[in-house]
Amino acid sequence: MSHNPPYIPRPAVLWRSFSFWTWLLFAFLGINAIPDILIQFWFNQSLGFRTIFWTNLTMQLGLFVGYGSLLALAVYAPVRTHAHSQTLRTAGRHIALWFGIVGGWVLSGFYQQFLLALNGVPFERVDPVFGIDVGFYVYRLPAWHLCLTGVEAAAMLGIGACLIARCDQLASARVSAPRGLDIRRTIGSFAVPYVNGLVCVLGTVWALQIYLSRYGLLLKDNEPSGVRTGAEYLDVVGLFSTLNGIYVLCGVTVGLTLVVVSALSRLHAGYTEDGRDSPREAGTMPAAEPSALQLSLKRRAYVGAALLGVQLFFFLAVIIRDYVFVQPNEPYVEQEYIGRHIEATLDAYRLGDVEVHEWILPDDPVTQQELLASQTAQNAPVVAPWVSYLEEPPDIQHLDRIAVSDSTMVFGPVLQIYQQRQKLRPYYDFLSVDG
């Protein structure tokens, strides 16, 4: 009687069970979402806002289908093109759909930002730095950030899927490398056009994100220079400014992206010339011809180093300018930008129309009888503008007071009164009250 030794099942056997339970989980989550949709529909219908429900649902479905399809395509396209294993090709279809469903569901949760971007109206007021209507920052800028983040995630997933599929293709072709194979051929074997294209997309997205970061200067914390919130002198004035530094970094990012994509394309071209995806015996692959390839890569490396040098030079120039010129002349050079912060604060709290009247003491003081006869004085609550507490533990003669009030506060609750009333306006608070 013979017994078969234990062994690890083939991936295809494990995959069937895993995919079944995963699809069952997605089905459960989908069915679980139906009651929430129906309740939201009935609620909007009862308020007479049925069109709002359909507008929201249409935008959610559009984001779900659109971005889900983009993610699924980014993951499955390289698997279909490069994967050799039938198990990986089958799994690629399921995994691509799973990524598409999850990604579409996540982005559909931000439907309100996209609705605002499509239907936002101008504020008829521009910012003091870029001269752009404030409505752009409220409505469209958040949607742009979401779009760039979504494309960035799709490009990264596509690169990862392509590397896995390419690895399977090379393993299936049994491409063997000679001893001492340098890293250039290894990178070249994976630098297929799909990867290079997505690297280009990724670099472009990063450059756009850096460019959009310039709008963060409007909300920058510059408290050390006297500008509590907003751009300071160094941010927007002069050649070596923070704003121009952002532009330089954006250009350097684009240049480095082109250098990397060009180098990857050159490595892949060198690999396909002498290391084709065909079965080979170990040690039979032609030796590398370093002269032309190394010279080409060195040129690209010099260009990349020059771009990094430009960025480092500009970064140091901004710092030196800040220490040598700007800080010694503060707050004189910051007056305009401090004024911008004050104007924006007054405008935000709608305090621009406040009239200031100087109170001049009358020549003849008001008598006690006139003061007591005034209806205003009679209706004015007199609250002690201070707060005092008993020591802990309190003296024995104060135990009755604590038993009645359940507090060690003696008198003067004006601070608590103000804080309680201002809970309806959480954007400011009373820290203390001084009589």
PDB file of C-alpha atoms in Angstrom, residues 117-412:
ATOM      1  CA  ALA A 117     -16.681  71.415 -10.309  1.00  0.00           C
ATOM      2  CA  LEU A 118     -19.267  71.101 -13.087  1.00  0.00           C
ATOM      3  CA  ASN A 119     -21.850  73.461 -11.605  1.00  0.00           C
ATOM      4  CA  GLY A 120     -19.835  75.947  -9.555  1.00  0.00           C
ATOM      5  CA  VAL A 121     -20.459  79.645 -10.127  1.00  0.00           C
ATOM      6  CA  PRO A 122     -17.824  82.408  -9.944  1.00  0.00           C
ATOM      7  CA  PHE A 123     -17.436  84.403  -6.753  1.00  0.00           C
ATOM      8  CA  GLU A 124     -16.735  87.587  -8.699  1.00  0.00           C
ATOM      9  CA  ARG A 125     -13.658  88.028  -6.520  1.00  0.00           C
ATOM     10  CA  VAL A 126     -10.074  87.133  -7.390  1.00  0.00           C
ATOM     11  CA  ASP A 127      -7.128  86.161  -5.226  1.00  0.00           C
ATOM     12  CA  PRO A 128      -4.313  88.726  -4.798  1.00  0.00           C
ATOM     13  CA  VAL A 129      -1.487  86.489  -6.108  1.00  0.00           C
ATOM     14  CA  PHE A 130      -2.690  84.721  -9.258  1.00  0.00           C
ATOM     15  CA  GLY A 131      -5.747  86.833 -10.094  1.00  0.00           C
ATOM     16  CA  ILE A 132      -7.989  83.751 -10.365  1.00  0.00           C
ATOM     17  CA  ASP A 133     -11.608  83.759  -9.272  1.00  0.00           C
ATOM     18  CA  VAL A 134     -12.074  82.297  -5.793  1.00  0.00           C
ATOM     19  CA  GLY A 135     -14.638  79.878  -7.204  1.00  0.00           C
ATOM     20  CA  PHE A 136     -11.805  77.964  -8.874  1.00  0.00           C
ATOM     21  CA  TYR A 137     -10.304  77.067  -5.497  1.00  0.00           C
ATOM     22  CA  VAL A 138     -13.653  76.148  -3.987  1.00  0.00           C
ATOM     23  CA  TYR A 139     -15.123  74.138  -6.874  1.00  0.00           C
ATOM     24  CA  ARG A 140     -12.561  73.003  -9.447  1.00  0.00           C
ATOM     25  CA  LEU A 141      -9.215  72.625  -7.697  1.00  0.00           C
ATOM     26  CA  PRO A 142     -10.320  69.710  -5.441  1.00  0.00           C
ATOM     27  CA  ALA A 143     -11.641  67.847  -8.498  1.00  0.00           C
ATOM     28  CA  TRP A 144      -8.332  68.358 -10.325  1.00  0.00           C
ATOM     29  CA  HIS A 145      -6.431  66.891  -7.375  1.00  0.00           C
ATOM     30  CA  LEU A 146      -8.749  63.868  -7.334  1.00  0.00           C
ATOM     31  CA  CYS A 147      -8.312  63.292 -11.073  1.00  0.00           C
ATOM     32  CA  LEU A 148      -4.524  63.441 -10.879  1.00  0.00           C
ATOM     33  CA  THR A 149      -4.462  61.109  -7.880  1.00  0.00           C
ATOM     34  CA  GLY A 150      -6.693  58.659  -9.747  1.00  0.00           C
ATOM     35  CA  VAL A 151      -4.493  58.673 -12.847  1.00  0.00           C
ATOM     36  CA  GLU A 152      -1.408  58.256 -10.653  1.00  0.00           C
ATOM     37  CA  ALA A 153      -2.909  55.172  -8.977  1.00  0.00           C
ATOM     38  CA  ALA A 154      -3.914  53.694 -12.361  1.00  0.00           C
ATOM     39  CA  ALA A 155      -0.402  54.209 -13.777  1.00  0.00           C
ATOM     40  CA  MET A 156       1.251  52.560 -10.753  1.00  0.00           C
ATOM     41  CA  LEU A 157      -1.090  49.569 -10.891  1.00  0.00           C
ATOM     42  CA  GLY A 158      -0.488  49.239 -14.632  1.00  0.00           C
ATOM     43  CA  ILE A 159       3.288  49.261 -14.163  1.00  0.00           C
ATOM     44  CA  GLY A 160       3.049  46.626 -11.436  1.00  0.00           C
ATOM     45  CA  ALA A 161       0.798  44.387 -13.542  1.00  0.00           C
ATOM     46  CA  CYS A 162       3.092  44.734 -16.556  1.00  0.00           C
ATOM     47  CA  LEU A 163       6.189  43.789 -14.552  1.00  0.00           C
ATOM     48  CA  ILE A 164       4.471  40.671 -13.222  1.00  0.00           C
ATOM     49  CA  ALA A 165       3.222  39.666 -16.682  1.00  0.00           C
ATOM     50  CA  ARG A 166       6.633  40.312 -18.238  1.00  0.00           C
ATOM     51  CA  CYS A 167       8.324  38.212 -15.561  1.00  0.00           C
ATOM     52  CA  ASP A 168       5.951  35.345 -16.380  1.00  0.00           C
ATOM     53  CA  GLN A 169       6.689  35.758 -20.084  1.00  0.00           C
ATOM     54  CA  LEU A 170      10.459  35.621 -19.594  1.00  0.00           C
ATOM     55  CA  ALA A 171      10.188  32.645 -17.239  1.00  0.00           C
ATOM     56  CA  SER A 172       7.974  30.775 -19.711  1.00  0.00           C
ATOM     57  CA  ALA A 173      10.412  31.487 -22.556  1.00  0.00           C
ATOM     58  CA  ARG A 174      13.240  30.135 -20.363  1.00  0.00           C
ATOM     59  CA  VAL A 175      15.498  33.035 -21.167  1.00  0.00           C
ATOM     60  CA  SER A 176      18.670  32.315 -19.257  1.00  0.00           C
ATOM     61  CA  ALA A 177      21.326  34.854 -18.477  1.00  0.00           C
ATOM     62  CA  PRO A 178      25.060  34.281 -18.425  1.00  0.00           C
ATOM     63  CA  ARG A 179      26.984  34.594 -15.236  1.00  0.00           C
ATOM     64  CA  GLY A 180      27.679  38.184 -14.383  1.00  0.00           C
ATOM     65  CA  LEU A 181      24.740  39.624 -16.304  1.00  0.00           C
ATOM     66  CA  ASP A 182      24.742  43.345 -15.545  1.00  0.00           C
ATOM     67  CA  ILE A 183      21.710  45.244 -14.308  1.00  0.00           C
ATOM     68  CA  ARG A 184      21.279  47.082 -17.624  1.00  0.00           C
ATOM     69  CA  ARG A 185      20.022  44.008 -19.467  1.00  0.00           C
ATOM     70  CA  THR A 186      17.740  43.085 -16.596  1.00  0.00           C
ATOM     71  CA  ILE A 187      16.106  46.513 -16.663  1.00  0.00           C
ATOM     72  CA  GLY A 188      15.977  46.445 -20.446  1.00  0.00           C
ATOM     73  CA  SER A 189      14.108  43.151 -20.437  1.00  0.00           C
ATOM     74  CA  PHE A 190      11.293  44.727 -18.384  1.00  0.00           C
ATOM     75  CA  ALA A 191      11.303  48.176 -20.019  1.00  0.00           C
ATOM     76  CA  VAL A 192       8.668  47.321 -22.611  1.00  0.00           C
ATOM     77  CA  PRO A 193       6.788  50.155 -24.357  1.00  0.00           C
ATOM     78  CA  TYR A 194       3.778  49.790 -22.031  1.00  0.00           C
ATOM     79  CA  VAL A 195       5.943  50.395 -18.954  1.00  0.00           C
ATOM     80  CA  ASN A 196       7.721  53.310 -20.617  1.00  0.00           C
ATOM     81  CA  GLY A 197       4.413  54.894 -21.571  1.00  0.00           C
ATOM     82  CA  LEU A 198       3.059  54.621 -18.041  1.00  0.00           C
ATOM     83  CA  VAL A 199       6.303  56.020 -16.600  1.00  0.00           C
ATOM     84  CA  CYS A 200       5.818  59.006 -18.902  1.00  0.00           C
ATOM     85  CA  VAL A 201       2.224  59.367 -17.685  1.00  0.00           C
ATOM     86  CA  LEU A 202       3.372  59.105 -14.079  1.00  0.00           C
ATOM     87  CA  GLY A 203       6.008  61.795 -14.519  1.00  0.00           C
ATOM     88  CA  THR A 204       3.500  64.079 -16.226  1.00  0.00           C
ATOM     89  CA  VAL A 205       1.043  63.617 -13.356  1.00  0.00           C
ATOM     90  CA  TRP A 206       3.744  64.441 -10.801  1.00  0.00           C
ATOM     91  CA  ALA A 207       4.676  67.566 -12.743  1.00  0.00           C
ATOM     92  CA  LEU A 208       1.037  68.694 -12.807  1.00  0.00           C
ATOM     93  CA  GLN A 209       0.684  68.030  -9.088  1.00  0.00           C
ATOM     94  CA  ILE A 210       3.765  70.154  -8.432  1.00  0.00           C
ATOM     95  CA  TYR A 211       2.319  72.905 -10.624  1.00  0.00           C
ATOM     96  CA  LEU A 212      -0.998  72.854  -8.757  1.00  0.00           C
ATOM     97  CA  SER A 213       0.875  73.033  -5.456  1.00  0.00           C
ATOM     98  CA  ARG A 214       1.557  76.700  -6.218  1.00  0.00           C
ATOM     99  CA  TYR A 215      -1.998  77.485  -5.141  1.00  0.00           C
ATOM    100  CA  GLY A 216      -1.063  76.239  -1.675  1.00  0.00           C
ATOM    101  CA  LEU A 217       0.858  79.513  -1.220  1.00  0.00           C
ATOM    102  CA  LEU A 218      -2.482  81.228  -0.660  1.00  0.00           C
ATOM    103  CA  LEU A 219      -3.020  79.165   2.499  1.00  0.00           C
ATOM    104  CA  LYS A 220       0.614  78.834   3.571  1.00  0.00           C
ATOM    105  CA  ASP A 221       1.509  79.343   7.229  1.00  0.00           C
ATOM    106  CA  ASN A 222       4.036  82.195   7.314  1.00  0.00           C
ATOM    107  CA  GLU A 223       3.573  83.174  10.946  1.00  0.00           C
ATOM    108  CA  PRO A 224       7.336  83.672  11.610  1.00  0.00           C
ATOM    109  CA  SER A 225       7.343  86.496   9.046  1.00  0.00           C
ATOM    110  CA  GLY A 226       4.120  88.045  10.376  1.00  0.00           C
ATOM    111  CA  VAL A 227       1.789  86.639   7.719  1.00  0.00           C
ATOM    112  CA  ARG A 228      -0.412  84.242   9.641  1.00  0.00           C
ATOM    113  CA  THR A 229      -1.981  82.733   6.515  1.00  0.00           C
ATOM    114  CA  GLY A 230      -1.074  83.478   2.917  1.00  0.00           C
ATOM    115  CA  ALA A 231       1.885  84.213   0.673  1.00  0.00           C
ATOM    116  CA  GLU A 232       4.798  86.258   1.989  1.00  0.00           C
ATOM    117  CA  TYR A 233       7.326  88.437   0.193  1.00  0.00           C
ATOM    118  CA  LEU A 234       9.766  85.596  -0.491  1.00  0.00           C
ATOM    119  CA  ASP A 235       7.018  83.440  -1.978  1.00  0.00           C
ATOM    120  CA  VAL A 236       6.059  85.657  -4.907  1.00  0.00           C
ATOM    121  CA  VAL A 237       8.575  88.488  -5.375  1.00  0.00           C
ATOM    122  CA  GLY A 238      11.861  88.234  -7.255  1.00  0.00           C
ATOM    123  CA  LEU A 239      13.571  85.683  -9.449  1.00  0.00           C
ATOM    124  CA  PHE A 240      14.568  83.416  -6.563  1.00  0.00           C
ATOM    125  CA  SER A 241      11.127  83.042  -5.021  1.00  0.00           C
ATOM    126  CA  THR A 242       9.135  80.084  -3.775  1.00  0.00           C
ATOM    127  CA  LEU A 243       6.742  80.408  -6.713  1.00  0.00           C
ATOM    128  CA  ASN A 244       9.527  80.319  -9.288  1.00  0.00           C
ATOM    129  CA  GLY A 245      11.034  77.413  -7.359  1.00  0.00           C
ATOM    130  CA  ILE A 246       7.820  75.490  -7.945  1.00  0.00           C
ATOM    131  CA  TYR A 247       8.033  76.257 -11.658  1.00  0.00           C
ATOM    132  CA  VAL A 248      11.659  75.104 -11.765  1.00  0.00           C
ATOM    133  CA  LEU A 249      10.807  71.890  -9.917  1.00  0.00           C
ATOM    134  CA  CYS A 250       7.954  71.280 -12.351  1.00  0.00           C
ATOM    135  CA  GLY A 251      10.298  71.698 -15.319  1.00  0.00           C
ATOM    136  CA  VAL A 252      12.965  69.502 -13.724  1.00  0.00           C
ATOM    137  CA  THR A 253      10.362  66.790 -13.131  1.00  0.00           C
ATOM    138  CA  VAL A 254       9.350  66.862 -16.787  1.00  0.00           C
ATOM    139  CA  GLY A 255      12.992  66.771 -17.879  1.00  0.00           C
ATOM    140  CA  LEU A 256      13.848  63.859 -15.576  1.00  0.00           C
ATOM    141  CA  THR A 257      10.795  61.979 -16.832  1.00  0.00           C
ATOM    142  CA  LEU A 258      11.982  62.355 -20.414  1.00  0.00           C
ATOM    143  CA  VAL A 259      15.493  61.259 -19.416  1.00  0.00           C
ATOM    144  CA  VAL A 260      14.219  58.166 -17.598  1.00  0.00           C
ATOM    145  CA  VAL A 261      11.847  57.192 -20.410  1.00  0.00           C
ATOM    146  CA  SER A 262      14.588  57.714 -22.983  1.00  0.00           C
ATOM    147  CA  ALA A 263      17.039  55.605 -20.960  1.00  0.00           C
ATOM    148  CA  LEU A 264      14.499  52.806 -20.499  1.00  0.00           C
ATOM    149  CA  SER A 265      13.735  52.800 -24.220  1.00  0.00           C
ATOM    150  CA  ARG A 266      17.445  52.648 -25.029  1.00  0.00           C
ATOM    151  CA  LEU A 267      17.970  49.765 -22.588  1.00  0.00           C
ATOM    152  CA  HIS A 268      15.046  47.855 -24.053  1.00  0.00           C
ATOM    153  CA  ALA A 269      16.301  48.449 -27.571  1.00  0.00           C
ATOM    154  CA  GLY A 270      19.728  47.134 -26.556  1.00  0.00           C
ATOM    155  CA  TYR A 271      18.128  44.083 -24.953  1.00  0.00           C
ATOM    156  CA  THR A 272      16.031  43.200 -27.987  1.00  0.00           C
ATOM    157  CA  GLU A 273      19.072  43.468 -30.246  1.00  0.00           C
ATOM    158  CA  ASP A 274      21.129  40.781 -28.518  1.00  0.00           C
ATOM    159  CA  GLY A 275      18.925  39.233 -25.840  1.00  0.00           C
ATOM    160  CA  ARG A 276      15.704  38.266 -27.585  1.00  0.00           C
ATOM    161  CA  ASP A 277      12.891  36.491 -25.739  1.00  0.00           C
ATOM    162  CA  SER A 278      13.774  33.051 -27.007  1.00  0.00           C
ATOM    163  CA  PRO A 279      14.931  29.885 -25.212  1.00  0.00           C
ATOM    164  CA  ARG A 280      18.671  29.966 -24.583  1.00  0.00           C
ATOM    165  CA  GLU A 281      21.144  27.922 -22.692  1.00  0.00           C
ATOM    166  CA  ALA A 282      22.948  29.483 -19.787  1.00  0.00           C
ATOM    167  CA  GLY A 283      26.074  31.246 -20.914  1.00  0.00           C
ATOM    168  CA  THR A 284      25.141  31.440 -24.612  1.00  0.00           C
ATOM    169  CA  MET A 285      23.727  34.966 -24.605  1.00  0.00           C
ATOM    170  CA  PRO A 286      26.041  37.354 -26.424  1.00  0.00           C
ATOM    171  CA  ALA A 287      28.254  39.469 -24.244  1.00  0.00           C
ATOM    172  CA  ALA A 288      27.289  43.070 -23.731  1.00  0.00           C
ATOM    173  CA  GLU A 289      28.688  45.640 -26.091  1.00  0.00           C
ATOM    174  CA  PRO A 290      29.296  48.383 -23.578  1.00  0.00           C
ATOM    175  CA  SER A 291      30.740  51.061 -25.805  1.00  0.00           C
ATOM    176  CA  ALA A 292      27.639  52.407 -27.581  1.00  0.00           C
ATOM    177  CA  LEU A 293      25.152  51.567 -24.813  1.00  0.00           C
ATOM    178  CA  GLN A 294      27.282  52.939 -21.999  1.00  0.00           C
ATOM    179  CA  LEU A 295      28.010  56.132 -23.895  1.00  0.00           C
ATOM    180  CA  SER A 296      24.311  56.638 -24.581  1.00  0.00           C
ATOM    181  CA  LEU A 297      23.393  56.065 -20.925  1.00  0.00           C
ATOM    182  CA  LYS A 298      26.196  58.326 -19.703  1.00  0.00           C
ATOM    183  CA  ARG A 299      24.860  61.191 -21.775  1.00  0.00           C
ATOM    184  CA  ARG A 300      21.420  60.730 -20.298  1.00  0.00           C
ATOM    185  CA  ALA A 301      22.908  60.485 -16.801  1.00  0.00           C
ATOM    186  CA  TYR A 302      24.757  63.771 -17.337  1.00  0.00           C
ATOM    187  CA  VAL A 303      21.535  65.455 -18.440  1.00  0.00           C
ATOM    188  CA  GLY A 304      19.714  64.124 -15.384  1.00  0.00           C
ATOM    189  CA  ALA A 305      22.509  65.255 -13.060  1.00  0.00           C
ATOM    190  CA  ALA A 306      22.452  68.712 -14.659  1.00  0.00           C
ATOM    191  CA  LEU A 307      18.706  68.982 -14.054  1.00  0.00           C
ATOM    192  CA  LEU A 308      19.129  67.976 -10.416  1.00  0.00           C
ATOM    193  CA  GLY A 309      21.938  70.512 -10.122  1.00  0.00           C
ATOM    194  CA  VAL A 310      19.671  73.279 -11.397  1.00  0.00           C
ATOM    195  CA  GLN A 311      17.029  72.345  -8.844  1.00  0.00           C
ATOM    196  CA  LEU A 312      19.566  72.244  -5.997  1.00  0.00           C
ATOM    197  CA  PHE A 313      21.061  75.594  -7.045  1.00  0.00           C
ATOM    198  CA  PHE A 314      17.658  77.288  -7.143  1.00  0.00           C
ATOM    199  CA  PHE A 315      16.662  75.786  -3.782  1.00  0.00           C
ATOM    200  CA  LEU A 316      19.839  77.053  -2.112  1.00  0.00           C
ATOM    201  CA  ALA A 317      19.480  80.472  -3.783  1.00  0.00           C
ATOM    202  CA  VAL A 318      15.995  80.901  -2.285  1.00  0.00           C
ATOM    203  CA  ILE A 319      17.295  80.006   1.190  1.00  0.00           C
ATOM    204  CA  ILE A 320      20.279  82.374   0.922  1.00  0.00           C
ATOM    205  CA  ARG A 321      18.055  85.194  -0.307  1.00  0.00           C
ATOM    206  CA  ASP A 322      15.729  84.649   2.641  1.00  0.00           C
ATOM    207  CA  TYR A 323      18.546  84.853   5.219  1.00  0.00           C
ATOM    208  CA  VAL A 324      20.563  87.614   3.548  1.00  0.00           C
ATOM    209  CA  PHE A 325      17.891  89.993   2.240  1.00  0.00           C
ATOM    210  CA  VAL A 326      14.327  89.181   3.312  1.00  0.00           C
ATOM    211  CA  GLN A 327      14.592  88.442   7.042  1.00  0.00           C
ATOM    212  CA  PRO A 328      16.829  91.438   7.863  1.00  0.00           C
ATOM    213  CA  ASN A 329      14.220  93.734   6.265  1.00  0.00           C
ATOM    214  CA  GLU A 330      11.160  92.290   7.958  1.00  0.00           C
ATOM    215  CA  PRO A 331       8.516  93.388   8.743  1.00  0.00           C
ATOM    216  CA  TYR A 332       8.975  96.304   6.334  1.00  0.00           C
ATOM    217  CA  VAL A 333       8.945  94.118   3.210  1.00  0.00           C
ATOM    218  CA  GLU A 334       6.007  92.112   4.579  1.00  0.00           C
ATOM    219  CA  GLN A 335       3.635  95.053   5.106  1.00  0.00           C
ATOM    220  CA  GLU A 336       1.706  94.453   1.888  1.00  0.00           C
ATOM    221  CA  TYR A 337       1.293  90.739   2.602  1.00  0.00           C
ATOM    222  CA  ILE A 338       0.330  91.256   6.231  1.00  0.00           C
ATOM    223  CA  GLY A 339      -2.269  93.713   4.945  1.00  0.00           C
ATOM    224  CA  ARG A 340      -3.597  91.072   2.546  1.00  0.00           C
ATOM    225  CA  HIS A 341      -4.025  88.669   5.448  1.00  0.00           C
ATOM    226  CA  ILE A 342      -5.864  91.278   7.515  1.00  0.00           C
ATOM    227  CA  GLU A 343      -8.155  92.210   4.622  1.00  0.00           C
ATOM    228  CA  ALA A 344      -8.953  88.569   3.899  1.00  0.00           C
ATOM    229  CA  THR A 345      -9.711  87.924   7.577  1.00  0.00           C
ATOM    230  CA  LEU A 346     -12.022  90.926   7.830  1.00  0.00           C
ATOM    231  CA  ASP A 347     -13.750  89.923   4.622  1.00  0.00           C
ATOM    232  CA  ALA A 348     -14.170  86.303   5.783  1.00  0.00           C
ATOM    233  CA  TYR A 349     -15.900  87.437   8.993  1.00  0.00           C
ATOM    234  CA  ARG A 350     -17.828  90.167   7.152  1.00  0.00           C
ATOM    235  CA  LEU A 351     -16.248  92.886   9.225  1.00  0.00           C
ATOM    236  CA  GLY A 352     -15.418  95.173   6.344  1.00  0.00           C
ATOM    237  CA  ASP A 353     -18.395  97.475   6.925  1.00  0.00           C
ATOM    238  CA  VAL A 354     -17.787  98.008  10.642  1.00  0.00           C
ATOM    239  CA  GLU A 355     -17.807 101.721  11.500  1.00  0.00           C
ATOM    240  CA  VAL A 356     -15.325 102.872  14.111  1.00  0.00           C
ATOM    241  CA  HIS A 357     -16.402 105.722  16.387  1.00  0.00           C
ATOM    242  CA  GLU A 358     -14.152 107.195  19.002  1.00  0.00           C
ATOM    243  CA  TRP A 359     -15.763 107.445  22.409  1.00  0.00           C
ATOM    244  CA  ILE A 360     -15.100 110.808  24.001  1.00  0.00           C
ATOM    245  CA  LEU A 361     -15.969 111.301  27.637  1.00  0.00           C
ATOM    246  CA  PRO A 362     -18.607 113.992  28.148  1.00  0.00           C
ATOM    247  CA  ASP A 363     -17.584 117.162  29.906  1.00  0.00           C
ATOM    248  CA  ASP A 364     -20.294 116.726  32.525  1.00  0.00           C
ATOM    249  CA  PRO A 365     -20.411 113.206  33.972  1.00  0.00           C
ATOM    250  CA  VAL A 366     -23.769 111.453  34.259  1.00  0.00           C
ATOM    251  CA  THR A 367     -25.239 111.608  37.710  1.00  0.00           C
ATOM    252  CA  GLN A 368     -26.158 108.547  39.696  1.00  0.00           C
ATOM    253  CA  GLN A 369     -29.881 109.350  39.434  1.00  0.00           C
ATOM    254  CA  GLU A 370     -29.731 109.643  35.623  1.00  0.00           C
ATOM    255  CA  LEU A 371     -27.814 106.378  35.355  1.00  0.00           C
ATOM    256  CA  LEU A 372     -30.287 104.439  37.492  1.00  0.00           C
ATOM    257  CA  ALA A 373     -33.243 105.938  35.606  1.00  0.00           C
ATOM    258  CA  SER A 374     -31.918 104.675  32.245  1.00  0.00           C
ATOM    259  CA  GLN A 375     -33.819 101.690  30.847  1.00  0.00           C
ATOM    260  CA  THR A 376     -30.570 100.380  29.311  1.00  0.00           C
ATOM    261  CA  ALA A 377     -28.826 100.321  32.652  1.00  0.00           C
ATOM    262  CA  GLN A 378     -31.840  98.730  34.313  1.00  0.00           C
ATOM    263  CA  ASN A 379     -31.952  95.896  31.728  1.00  0.00           C
ATOM    264  CA  ALA A 380     -28.213  95.296  31.598  1.00  0.00           C
ATOM    265  CA  PRO A 381     -27.192  92.048  33.331  1.00  0.00           C
ATOM    266  CA  VAL A 382     -24.364  92.523  35.765  1.00  0.00           C
ATOM    267  CA  VAL A 383     -22.093  89.484  35.674  1.00  0.00           C
ATOM    268  CA  ALA A 384     -18.781  89.353  37.421  1.00  0.00           C
ATOM    269  CA  PRO A 385     -16.091  89.153  34.691  1.00  0.00           C
ATOM    270  CA  TRP A 386     -13.923  86.701  36.564  1.00  0.00           C
ATOM    271  CA  VAL A 387     -13.883  83.064  37.568  1.00  0.00           C
ATOM    272  CA  SER A 388     -12.782  81.706  40.905  1.00  0.00           C
ATOM    273  CA  TYR A 389     -12.663  78.154  42.214  1.00  0.00           C
ATOM    274  CA  LEU A 390     -12.393  76.638  45.657  1.00  0.00           C
ATOM    275  CA  GLU A 391      -9.290  74.787  46.616  1.00  0.00           C
ATOM    276  CA  GLU A 392      -9.278  71.012  46.355  1.00  0.00           C
ATOM    277  CA  PRO A 393     -10.003  69.380  48.708  1.00  0.00           C
ATOM    278  CA  PRO A 394     -12.250  72.216  49.939  1.00  0.00           C
ATOM    279  CA  ASP A 395     -12.469  73.347  53.503  1.00  0.00           C
ATOM    280  CA  ILE A 396     -15.170  71.776  55.628  1.00  0.00           C
ATOM    281  CA  GLN A 397     -17.230  74.973  55.748  1.00  0.00           C
ATOM    282  CA  HIS A 398     -17.641  74.814  51.930  1.00  0.00           C
ATOM    283  CA  LEU A 399     -18.907  71.231  51.693  1.00  0.00           C
ATOM    284  CA  ASP A 400     -22.554  72.340  51.691  1.00  0.00           C
ATOM    285  CA  ARG A 401     -21.917  74.587  48.695  1.00  0.00           C
ATOM    286  CA  ILE A 402     -20.402  71.708  46.705  1.00  0.00           C
ATOM    287  CA  ALA A 403     -23.280  69.403  47.642  1.00  0.00           C
ATOM    288  CA  VAL A 404     -25.768  71.902  46.202  1.00  0.00           C
ATOM    289  CA  SER A 405     -23.956  73.089  43.071  1.00  0.00           C
ATOM    290  CA  ASP A 406     -21.782  70.020  42.357  1.00  0.00           C
ATOM    291  CA  SER A 407     -18.977  72.406  41.403  1.00  0.00           C
ATOM    292  CA  THR A 408     -16.060  74.138  43.043  1.00  0.00           C
ATOM    293  CA  MET A 409     -16.733  77.379  41.100  1.00  0.00           C
ATOM    294  CA  VAL A 410     -17.545  80.230  43.437  1.00  0.00           C
ATOM    295  CA  PHE A 411     -18.876  82.941  41.115  1.00  0.00           C
ATOM    296  CA  GLY A 412     -18.222  84.764  37.902  1.00  0.00           C
TER     297      GLY A 412
END
